[in-house]
């Protein structure tokens, strides 16, 4: 299960509206950094059902996750946070064991 807080939901919805098109987002992981894995997110402009992709449909858009990433992301909560001058999406992952010192990568 992948879920979004109300703030994250509204931010994704507003970003899709600003772009004028788009059906949702794709969340995943990539290999990088000190600890090995980093979160990825991209906007999706066209969606056709794909083998190996899970669709966590929201009311106004879709959240897509590929099977490989789902192993690491199952149970994640995506939030939108503002911390001083910085703002962005934050991922709360129950599978995460630790993060590197810079906070860019994680390990499960």
Short mmCIF file of N, CA, C and O in Angstrom, two decimals:
data_model
loop_
_atom_site.label_atom_id
_atom_site.label_comp_id
_atom_site.label_asym_id
_atom_site.label_seq_id
_atom_site.Cartn_x
_atom_site.Cartn_y
_atom_site.Cartn_z
N UNK A 1 0.84 -1.18 0.00
CA UNK A 1 0.00 0.00 0.00
C UNK A 1 0.89 1.25 0.00
O UNK A 1 1.85 1.33 0.73
N UNK A 2 0.54 2.19 -0.82
CA UNK A 2 1.20 3.48 -0.90
C UNK A 2 0.15 4.52 -0.55
O UNK A 2 -0.97 4.49 -1.09
N UNK A 3 0.46 5.45 0.34
CA UNK A 3 -0.52 6.47 0.69
C UNK A 3 0.11 7.86 0.69
O UNK A 3 1.32 8.00 0.80
N UNK A 4 -0.75 8.86 0.55
CA UNK A 4 -0.33 10.25 0.53
C UNK A 4 -1.05 10.99 1.64
O UNK A 4 -2.23 10.74 1.89
N UNK A 5 -0.33 11.90 2.30
CA UNK A 5 -1.00 12.76 3.26
C UNK A 5 -1.85 13.76 2.48
O UNK A 5 -1.70 13.90 1.26
N UNK A 6 -2.71 14.47 3.16
CA UNK A 6 -3.55 15.47 2.50
C UNK A 6 -2.70 16.55 1.82
O UNK A 6 -2.99 16.97 0.70
N UNK A 7 -1.63 16.98 2.49
CA UNK A 7 -0.74 18.00 1.90
C UNK A 7 -0.09 17.49 0.61
O UNK A 7 -0.01 18.22 -0.38
N UNK A 8 0.40 16.26 0.62
CA UNK A 8 1.04 15.69 -0.57
C UNK A 8 0.01 15.53 -1.69
O UNK A 8 0.29 15.82 -2.85
N UNK A 9 -1.18 15.06 -1.33
CA UNK A 9 -2.25 14.88 -2.32
C UNK A 9 -2.56 16.21 -3.01
O UNK A 9 -2.62 16.29 -4.23
N UNK A 10 -2.75 17.26 -2.23
CA UNK A 10 -3.08 18.57 -2.78
C UNK A 10 -1.94 19.12 -3.62
O UNK A 10 -2.16 19.76 -4.65
N UNK A 11 -0.69 18.88 -3.22
CA UNK A 11 0.46 19.37 -3.98
C UNK A 11 0.56 18.66 -5.34
O UNK A 11 0.78 19.31 -6.36
N UNK A 12 0.40 17.35 -5.35
CA UNK A 12 0.44 16.61 -6.61
C UNK A 12 -0.70 17.10 -7.51
O UNK A 12 -0.49 17.37 -8.70
N UNK A 13 -1.88 17.22 -6.96
CA UNK A 13 -3.04 17.67 -7.73
C UNK A 13 -2.80 19.06 -8.34
O UNK A 13 -3.05 19.27 -9.53
N UNK A 14 -2.27 19.99 -7.54
CA UNK A 14 -2.03 21.34 -8.04
C UNK A 14 -0.92 21.36 -9.09
O UNK A 14 -0.99 22.10 -10.08
N UNK A 15 0.13 20.53 -8.91
CA UNK A 15 1.21 20.47 -9.90
C UNK A 15 0.71 19.91 -11.23
O UNK A 15 1.10 20.39 -12.30
N UNK A 16 -0.16 18.92 -11.18
CA UNK A 16 -0.73 18.38 -12.40
C UNK A 16 -1.60 19.42 -13.11
O UNK A 16 -1.57 19.55 -14.33
N UNK A 17 -2.36 20.20 -12.34
CA UNK A 17 -3.19 21.25 -12.92
C UNK A 17 -2.33 22.34 -13.54
O UNK A 17 -2.63 22.83 -14.62
N UNK A 18 -1.23 22.71 -12.89
CA UNK A 18 -0.32 23.73 -13.42
C UNK A 18 0.29 23.28 -14.75
O UNK A 18 0.52 24.09 -15.63
N UNK A 19 0.57 21.99 -14.85
CA UNK A 19 1.19 21.46 -16.07
C UNK A 19 0.17 21.37 -17.21
O UNK A 19 0.56 21.20 -18.36
N UNK A 20 -1.10 21.45 -16.88
CA UNK A 20 -2.13 21.43 -17.90
C UNK A 20 -2.49 20.06 -18.43
O UNK A 20 -3.44 19.90 -19.17
N UNK A 21 -1.72 19.08 -18.08
CA UNK A 21 -2.03 17.71 -18.48
C UNK A 21 -1.35 16.79 -17.48
O UNK A 21 -0.61 17.22 -16.63
N UNK A 22 -1.60 15.54 -17.63
CA UNK A 22 -1.00 14.57 -16.72
C UNK A 22 -2.07 13.79 -16.01
O UNK A 22 -3.14 14.30 -15.72
N UNK A 23 -1.73 12.55 -15.76
CA UNK A 23 -2.69 11.67 -15.11
C UNK A 23 -2.25 11.26 -13.71
O UNK A 23 -3.02 10.66 -12.99
N UNK A 24 -1.00 11.57 -13.34
CA UNK A 24 -0.56 11.18 -12.01
C UNK A 24 0.95 11.20 -11.86
O UNK A 24 1.64 11.93 -12.55
N UNK A 25 1.42 10.36 -10.94
CA UNK A 25 2.85 10.29 -10.65
C UNK A 25 3.31 8.84 -10.63
O UNK A 25 2.52 7.93 -10.42
N UNK A 26 4.60 8.66 -10.86
CA UNK A 26 5.24 7.35 -10.73
C UNK A 26 6.30 7.49 -9.64
O UNK A 26 7.15 8.36 -9.70
N UNK A 27 6.20 6.63 -8.63
CA UNK A 27 7.16 6.62 -7.53
C UNK A 27 8.01 5.37 -7.66
O UNK A 27 7.50 4.29 -7.99
N UNK A 28 9.30 5.51 -7.41
CA UNK A 28 10.18 4.36 -7.51
C UNK A 28 11.44 4.55 -6.71
O UNK A 28 11.55 5.47 -5.90
N UNK A 29 12.39 3.68 -6.94
CA UNK A 29 13.70 3.76 -6.30
C UNK A 29 14.76 3.59 -7.37
O UNK A 29 14.52 3.03 -8.43
N UNK A 30 15.95 4.12 -7.07
CA UNK A 30 17.10 3.90 -7.94
C UNK A 30 18.31 3.66 -7.05
O UNK A 30 18.32 4.05 -5.88
N UNK A 31 19.30 3.01 -7.60
CA UNK A 31 20.51 2.73 -6.86
C UNK A 31 21.42 3.94 -6.94
O UNK A 31 21.75 4.41 -8.03
N UNK A 32 21.81 4.46 -5.77
CA UNK A 32 22.67 5.64 -5.72
C UNK A 32 23.09 5.92 -4.28
O UNK A 32 22.56 5.35 -3.34
N UNK A 33 24.00 6.84 -4.10
CA UNK A 33 24.35 7.37 -2.78
C UNK A 33 25.12 6.44 -1.88
O UNK A 33 25.48 5.33 -2.24
N UNK A 34 25.31 6.92 -0.68
CA UNK A 34 26.11 6.20 0.33
C UNK A 34 25.43 4.92 0.80
O UNK A 34 26.07 3.92 1.02
N UNK A 35 24.11 5.00 0.99
CA UNK A 35 23.39 3.86 1.55
C UNK A 35 22.81 2.92 0.51
O UNK A 35 22.33 1.86 0.84
N UNK A 36 22.79 3.35 -0.74
CA UNK A 36 22.41 2.41 -1.80
C UNK A 36 21.15 2.71 -2.57
O UNK A 36 21.07 2.42 -3.75
N UNK A 37 20.11 3.28 -1.96
CA UNK A 37 18.84 3.51 -2.64
C UNK A 37 18.37 4.95 -2.45
O UNK A 37 18.60 5.54 -1.41
N UNK A 38 17.68 5.47 -3.46
CA UNK A 38 17.10 6.81 -3.36
C UNK A 38 15.70 6.77 -3.96
O UNK A 38 15.42 5.97 -4.87
N UNK A 39 14.83 7.61 -3.46
CA UNK A 39 13.47 7.71 -3.97
C UNK A 39 13.44 8.50 -5.27
O UNK A 39 14.21 9.45 -5.44
N UNK A 40 12.55 8.11 -6.17
CA UNK A 40 12.34 8.87 -7.40
C UNK A 40 10.85 9.16 -7.53
O UNK A 40 10.01 8.41 -7.01
N UNK A 41 10.54 10.25 -8.18
CA UNK A 41 9.15 10.59 -8.48
C UNK A 41 9.12 11.35 -9.78
O UNK A 41 9.96 12.23 -10.01
N UNK A 42 8.21 10.99 -10.65
CA UNK A 42 8.05 11.70 -11.90
C UNK A 42 6.57 11.83 -12.23
O UNK A 42 5.76 11.01 -11.80
N UNK A 43 6.25 12.87 -12.96
CA UNK A 43 4.86 13.07 -13.38
C UNK A 43 4.60 12.21 -14.61
O UNK A 43 5.45 12.06 -15.47
N UNK A 44 3.40 11.64 -14.68
CA UNK A 44 2.99 10.76 -15.76
C UNK A 44 1.94 11.49 -16.59
O UNK A 44 0.95 11.99 -16.04
N UNK A 45 2.16 11.53 -17.90
CA UNK A 45 1.25 12.27 -18.78
C UNK A 45 0.31 11.37 -19.55
O UNK A 45 -0.69 11.84 -20.09
N UNK A 46 0.61 10.08 -19.58
CA UNK A 46 -0.27 9.12 -20.24
C UNK A 46 -0.15 7.82 -19.48
O UNK A 46 0.94 7.40 -19.10
N UNK A 47 -1.27 7.17 -19.25
CA UNK A 47 -1.22 5.90 -18.53
C UNK A 47 -2.03 4.85 -19.27
O UNK A 47 -3.20 5.04 -19.56
N UNK A 48 -1.37 3.77 -19.57
CA UNK A 48 -2.00 2.55 -20.07
C UNK A 48 -1.60 1.47 -19.09
O UNK A 48 -0.45 1.43 -18.65
N UNK A 49 -2.54 0.60 -18.75
CA UNK A 49 -2.24 -0.48 -17.81
C UNK A 49 -1.00 -1.24 -18.29
O UNK A 49 -0.90 -1.59 -19.46
N UNK A 50 -0.05 -1.44 -17.39
CA UNK A 50 1.21 -2.10 -17.73
C UNK A 50 1.41 -3.32 -16.84
O UNK A 50 1.13 -3.25 -15.64
N UNK A 51 1.90 -4.38 -17.40
CA UNK A 51 2.28 -5.54 -16.60
C UNK A 51 3.45 -5.13 -15.74
O UNK A 51 4.39 -4.47 -16.20
N UNK A 52 3.41 -5.46 -14.46
CA UNK A 52 4.51 -5.14 -13.56
C UNK A 52 4.39 -3.77 -12.91
O UNK A 52 5.33 -3.32 -12.26
N UNK A 53 3.27 -3.09 -13.09
CA UNK A 53 3.05 -1.79 -12.46
C UNK A 53 1.76 -1.84 -11.66
O UNK A 53 0.73 -2.27 -12.16
N UNK A 54 1.83 -1.39 -10.42
CA UNK A 54 0.65 -1.32 -9.56
C UNK A 54 0.13 0.10 -9.56
O UNK A 54 0.89 1.05 -9.45
N UNK A 55 -1.18 0.24 -9.71
CA UNK A 55 -1.84 1.54 -9.75
C UNK A 55 -2.57 1.76 -8.42
O UNK A 55 -3.53 1.06 -8.13
N UNK A 56 -2.10 2.71 -7.64
CA UNK A 56 -2.78 3.09 -6.40
C UNK A 56 -3.63 4.33 -6.72
O UNK A 56 -3.25 5.45 -6.41
N UNK A 57 -4.76 4.10 -7.38
CA UNK A 57 -5.60 5.19 -7.87
C UNK A 57 -6.10 6.06 -6.72
O UNK A 57 -6.56 5.56 -5.69
N UNK A 58 -5.96 7.36 -6.92
CA UNK A 58 -6.49 8.36 -6.00
C UNK A 58 -7.75 8.94 -6.65
O UNK A 58 -8.09 8.59 -7.77
N UNK A 59 -8.42 9.83 -5.98
CA UNK A 59 -9.64 10.42 -6.53
C UNK A 59 -9.36 11.20 -7.82
O UNK A 59 -10.10 11.09 -8.78
N UNK A 60 -8.28 11.97 -7.85
CA UNK A 60 -8.01 12.86 -8.97
C UNK A 60 -6.82 12.47 -9.85
O UNK A 60 -6.56 13.12 -10.85
N UNK A 61 -6.07 11.45 -9.47
CA UNK A 61 -4.90 11.04 -10.25
C UNK A 61 -4.48 9.64 -9.84
O UNK A 61 -5.01 9.06 -8.90
N UNK A 62 -3.50 9.09 -10.58
CA UNK A 62 -2.99 7.75 -10.27
C UNK A 62 -1.60 7.87 -9.64
O UNK A 62 -0.88 8.83 -9.88
N UNK A 63 -1.26 6.89 -8.83
CA UNK A 63 0.08 6.75 -8.27
C UNK A 63 0.57 5.37 -8.73
O UNK A 63 0.00 4.35 -8.34
N UNK A 64 1.59 5.37 -9.56
CA UNK A 64 2.10 4.13 -10.14
C UNK A 64 3.42 3.72 -9.49
O UNK A 64 4.27 4.57 -9.22
N UNK A 65 3.57 2.41 -9.26
CA UNK A 65 4.80 1.87 -8.68
C UNK A 65 5.12 0.57 -9.40
O UNK A 65 4.26 -0.31 -9.52
N UNK A 66 6.36 0.43 -9.89
CA UNK A 66 6.75 -0.81 -10.55
C UNK A 66 7.01 -1.89 -9.50
O UNK A 66 7.27 -1.61 -8.34
N UNK A 67 6.94 -3.13 -9.94
CA UNK A 67 7.06 -4.28 -9.04
C UNK A 67 8.38 -4.29 -8.27
O UNK A 67 8.40 -4.56 -7.07
N UNK A 68 9.49 -3.97 -8.95
CA UNK A 68 10.79 -3.96 -8.28
C UNK A 68 10.82 -2.95 -7.13
O UNK A 68 11.26 -3.24 -6.02
N UNK A 69 10.31 -1.75 -7.39
CA UNK A 69 10.30 -0.69 -6.37
C UNK A 69 9.33 -1.01 -5.23
O UNK A 69 9.58 -0.65 -4.08
N UNK A 70 8.23 -1.67 -5.56
CA UNK A 70 7.21 -1.96 -4.55
C UNK A 70 7.77 -2.78 -3.40
O UNK A 70 7.38 -2.61 -2.25
N UNK A 71 8.74 -3.63 -3.69
CA UNK A 71 9.39 -4.42 -2.65
C UNK A 71 9.96 -3.52 -1.55
O UNK A 71 9.88 -3.83 -0.37
N UNK A 72 10.51 -2.37 -1.95
CA UNK A 72 11.13 -1.44 -1.02
C UNK A 72 10.16 -0.37 -0.50
O UNK A 72 10.41 0.24 0.53
N UNK A 73 9.07 -0.14 -1.24
CA UNK A 73 8.18 0.98 -0.92
C UNK A 73 6.86 0.59 -0.29
O UNK A 73 6.06 1.46 0.05
N UNK A 74 6.59 -0.69 -0.15
CA UNK A 74 5.31 -1.11 0.40
C UNK A 74 5.10 -0.53 1.80
O UNK A 74 5.94 -0.68 2.67
N UNK A 75 4.02 0.18 1.99
CA UNK A 75 3.70 0.79 3.28
C UNK A 75 4.15 2.24 3.40
O UNK A 75 3.95 2.88 4.43
N UNK A 76 4.73 2.79 2.35
CA UNK A 76 5.27 4.15 2.40
C UNK A 76 4.15 5.19 2.48
O UNK A 76 3.06 5.00 1.95
N UNK A 77 4.46 6.28 3.17
CA UNK A 77 3.56 7.44 3.23
C UNK A 77 4.32 8.62 2.63
O UNK A 77 5.41 8.96 3.09
N UNK A 78 3.74 9.23 1.61
CA UNK A 78 4.35 10.38 0.96
C UNK A 78 3.74 11.65 1.54
O UNK A 78 2.53 11.77 1.64
N UNK A 79 4.59 12.59 1.94
CA UNK A 79 4.13 13.82 2.57
C UNK A 79 4.77 15.01 1.85
O UNK A 79 5.80 14.87 1.19
N UNK A 80 4.17 16.19 1.97
CA UNK A 80 4.74 17.44 1.49
C UNK A 80 5.12 18.24 2.72
O UNK A 80 4.28 18.51 3.58
N UNK A 81 6.40 18.57 2.86
CA UNK A 81 6.86 19.28 4.05
C UNK A 81 7.57 20.56 3.67
O UNK A 81 8.20 20.66 2.62
N UNK A 82 7.45 21.52 4.55
CA UNK A 82 8.15 22.79 4.41
C UNK A 82 8.99 22.95 5.66
O UNK A 82 8.48 22.89 6.77
N UNK A 83 10.30 23.13 5.48
CA UNK A 83 11.22 23.25 6.59
C UNK A 83 12.11 24.47 6.33
O UNK A 83 13.07 24.40 5.58
N UNK A 84 11.78 25.59 6.95
CA UNK A 84 12.51 26.83 6.69
C UNK A 84 12.27 27.27 5.26
O UNK A 84 11.14 27.40 4.82
N UNK A 85 13.34 27.46 4.52
CA UNK A 85 13.23 27.85 3.12
C UNK A 85 13.08 26.66 2.18
O UNK A 85 12.81 26.83 0.99
N UNK A 86 13.26 25.46 2.69
CA UNK A 86 13.18 24.25 1.88
C UNK A 86 11.78 23.65 1.94
O UNK A 86 11.14 23.66 2.99
N UNK A 87 11.35 23.10 0.82
CA UNK A 87 10.10 22.37 0.79
C UNK A 87 10.22 21.26 -0.24
O UNK A 87 11.01 21.35 -1.18
N UNK A 88 9.46 20.21 -0.02
CA UNK A 88 9.50 19.10 -0.97
C UNK A 88 8.78 17.89 -0.44
O UNK A 88 8.24 17.89 0.68
N UNK A 89 8.75 16.86 -1.26
CA UNK A 89 8.11 15.61 -0.86
C UNK A 89 9.03 14.85 0.07
O UNK A 89 10.25 14.81 -0.11
N UNK A 90 8.44 14.25 1.08
CA UNK A 90 9.16 13.46 2.07
C UNK A 90 8.52 12.08 2.09
O UNK A 90 7.30 11.96 2.05
N UNK A 91 9.34 11.04 2.14
CA UNK A 91 8.85 9.68 2.14
C UNK A 91 9.09 9.05 3.51
O UNK A 91 10.22 8.99 3.97
N UNK A 92 8.02 8.60 4.14
CA UNK A 92 8.12 7.90 5.43
C UNK A 92 7.95 6.42 5.13
O UNK A 92 6.86 5.97 4.79
N UNK A 93 9.04 5.71 5.25
CA UNK A 93 9.08 4.32 4.83
C UNK A 93 9.31 3.39 6.02
O UNK A 93 10.37 3.44 6.64
N UNK A 94 8.34 2.52 6.33
CA UNK A 94 8.51 1.61 7.47
C UNK A 94 9.59 0.56 7.23
O UNK A 94 10.06 -0.06 8.18
N UNK A 95 10.00 0.37 5.98
CA UNK A 95 11.03 -0.62 5.65
C UNK A 95 12.44 -0.06 5.75
O UNK A 95 13.41 -0.82 5.71
N UNK A 96 12.56 1.24 5.89
CA UNK A 96 13.86 1.90 5.92
C UNK A 96 14.58 1.61 7.23
O UNK A 96 14.06 1.84 8.30
N UNK A 97 15.83 1.11 7.13
CA UNK A 97 16.61 0.83 8.34
C UNK A 97 17.46 2.03 8.75
O UNK A 97 17.62 2.31 9.93
N UNK A 98 18.04 2.70 7.77
CA UNK A 98 18.82 3.90 8.07
C UNK A 98 19.03 4.72 6.80
O UNK A 98 18.74 4.26 5.70
N UNK A 99 19.51 5.96 7.00
CA UNK A 99 19.81 6.88 5.91
C UNK A 99 21.26 7.30 6.00
O UNK A 99 21.85 7.30 7.07
N UNK A 100 21.79 7.74 4.88
CA UNK A 100 23.15 8.26 4.90
C UNK A 100 23.13 9.63 5.59
O UNK A 100 22.08 10.22 5.80
N UNK A 101 24.29 10.14 5.93
CA UNK A 101 24.40 11.40 6.65
C UNK A 101 23.78 12.59 5.92
O UNK A 101 23.23 13.49 6.53
N UNK A 102 23.85 12.60 4.59
CA UNK A 102 23.29 13.72 3.83
C UNK A 102 21.79 13.58 3.64
O UNK A 102 21.11 14.52 3.23
N UNK A 103 21.22 12.40 3.94
CA UNK A 103 19.78 12.19 3.84
C UNK A 103 19.28 11.90 2.45
O UNK A 103 18.08 11.80 2.22
N UNK A 104 20.17 11.72 1.49
CA UNK A 104 19.76 11.50 0.10
C UNK A 104 19.49 10.03 -0.23
O UNK A 104 18.76 9.75 -1.15
N UNK A 105 20.07 9.12 0.51
CA UNK A 105 19.85 7.72 0.20
C UNK A 105 19.52 6.96 1.49
O UNK A 105 19.72 7.43 2.58
N UNK A 106 19.01 5.74 1.27
CA UNK A 106 18.57 4.94 2.43
C UNK A 106 18.89 3.46 2.17
O UNK A 106 19.27 3.07 1.07
N UNK A 107 18.71 2.68 3.22
CA UNK A 107 18.93 1.23 3.15
C UNK A 107 17.76 0.54 3.82
O UNK A 107 17.22 1.03 4.81
N UNK A 108 17.38 -0.62 3.28
CA UNK A 108 16.29 -1.42 3.89
C UNK A 108 16.86 -2.69 4.47
O UNK A 108 17.95 -3.09 4.17
#
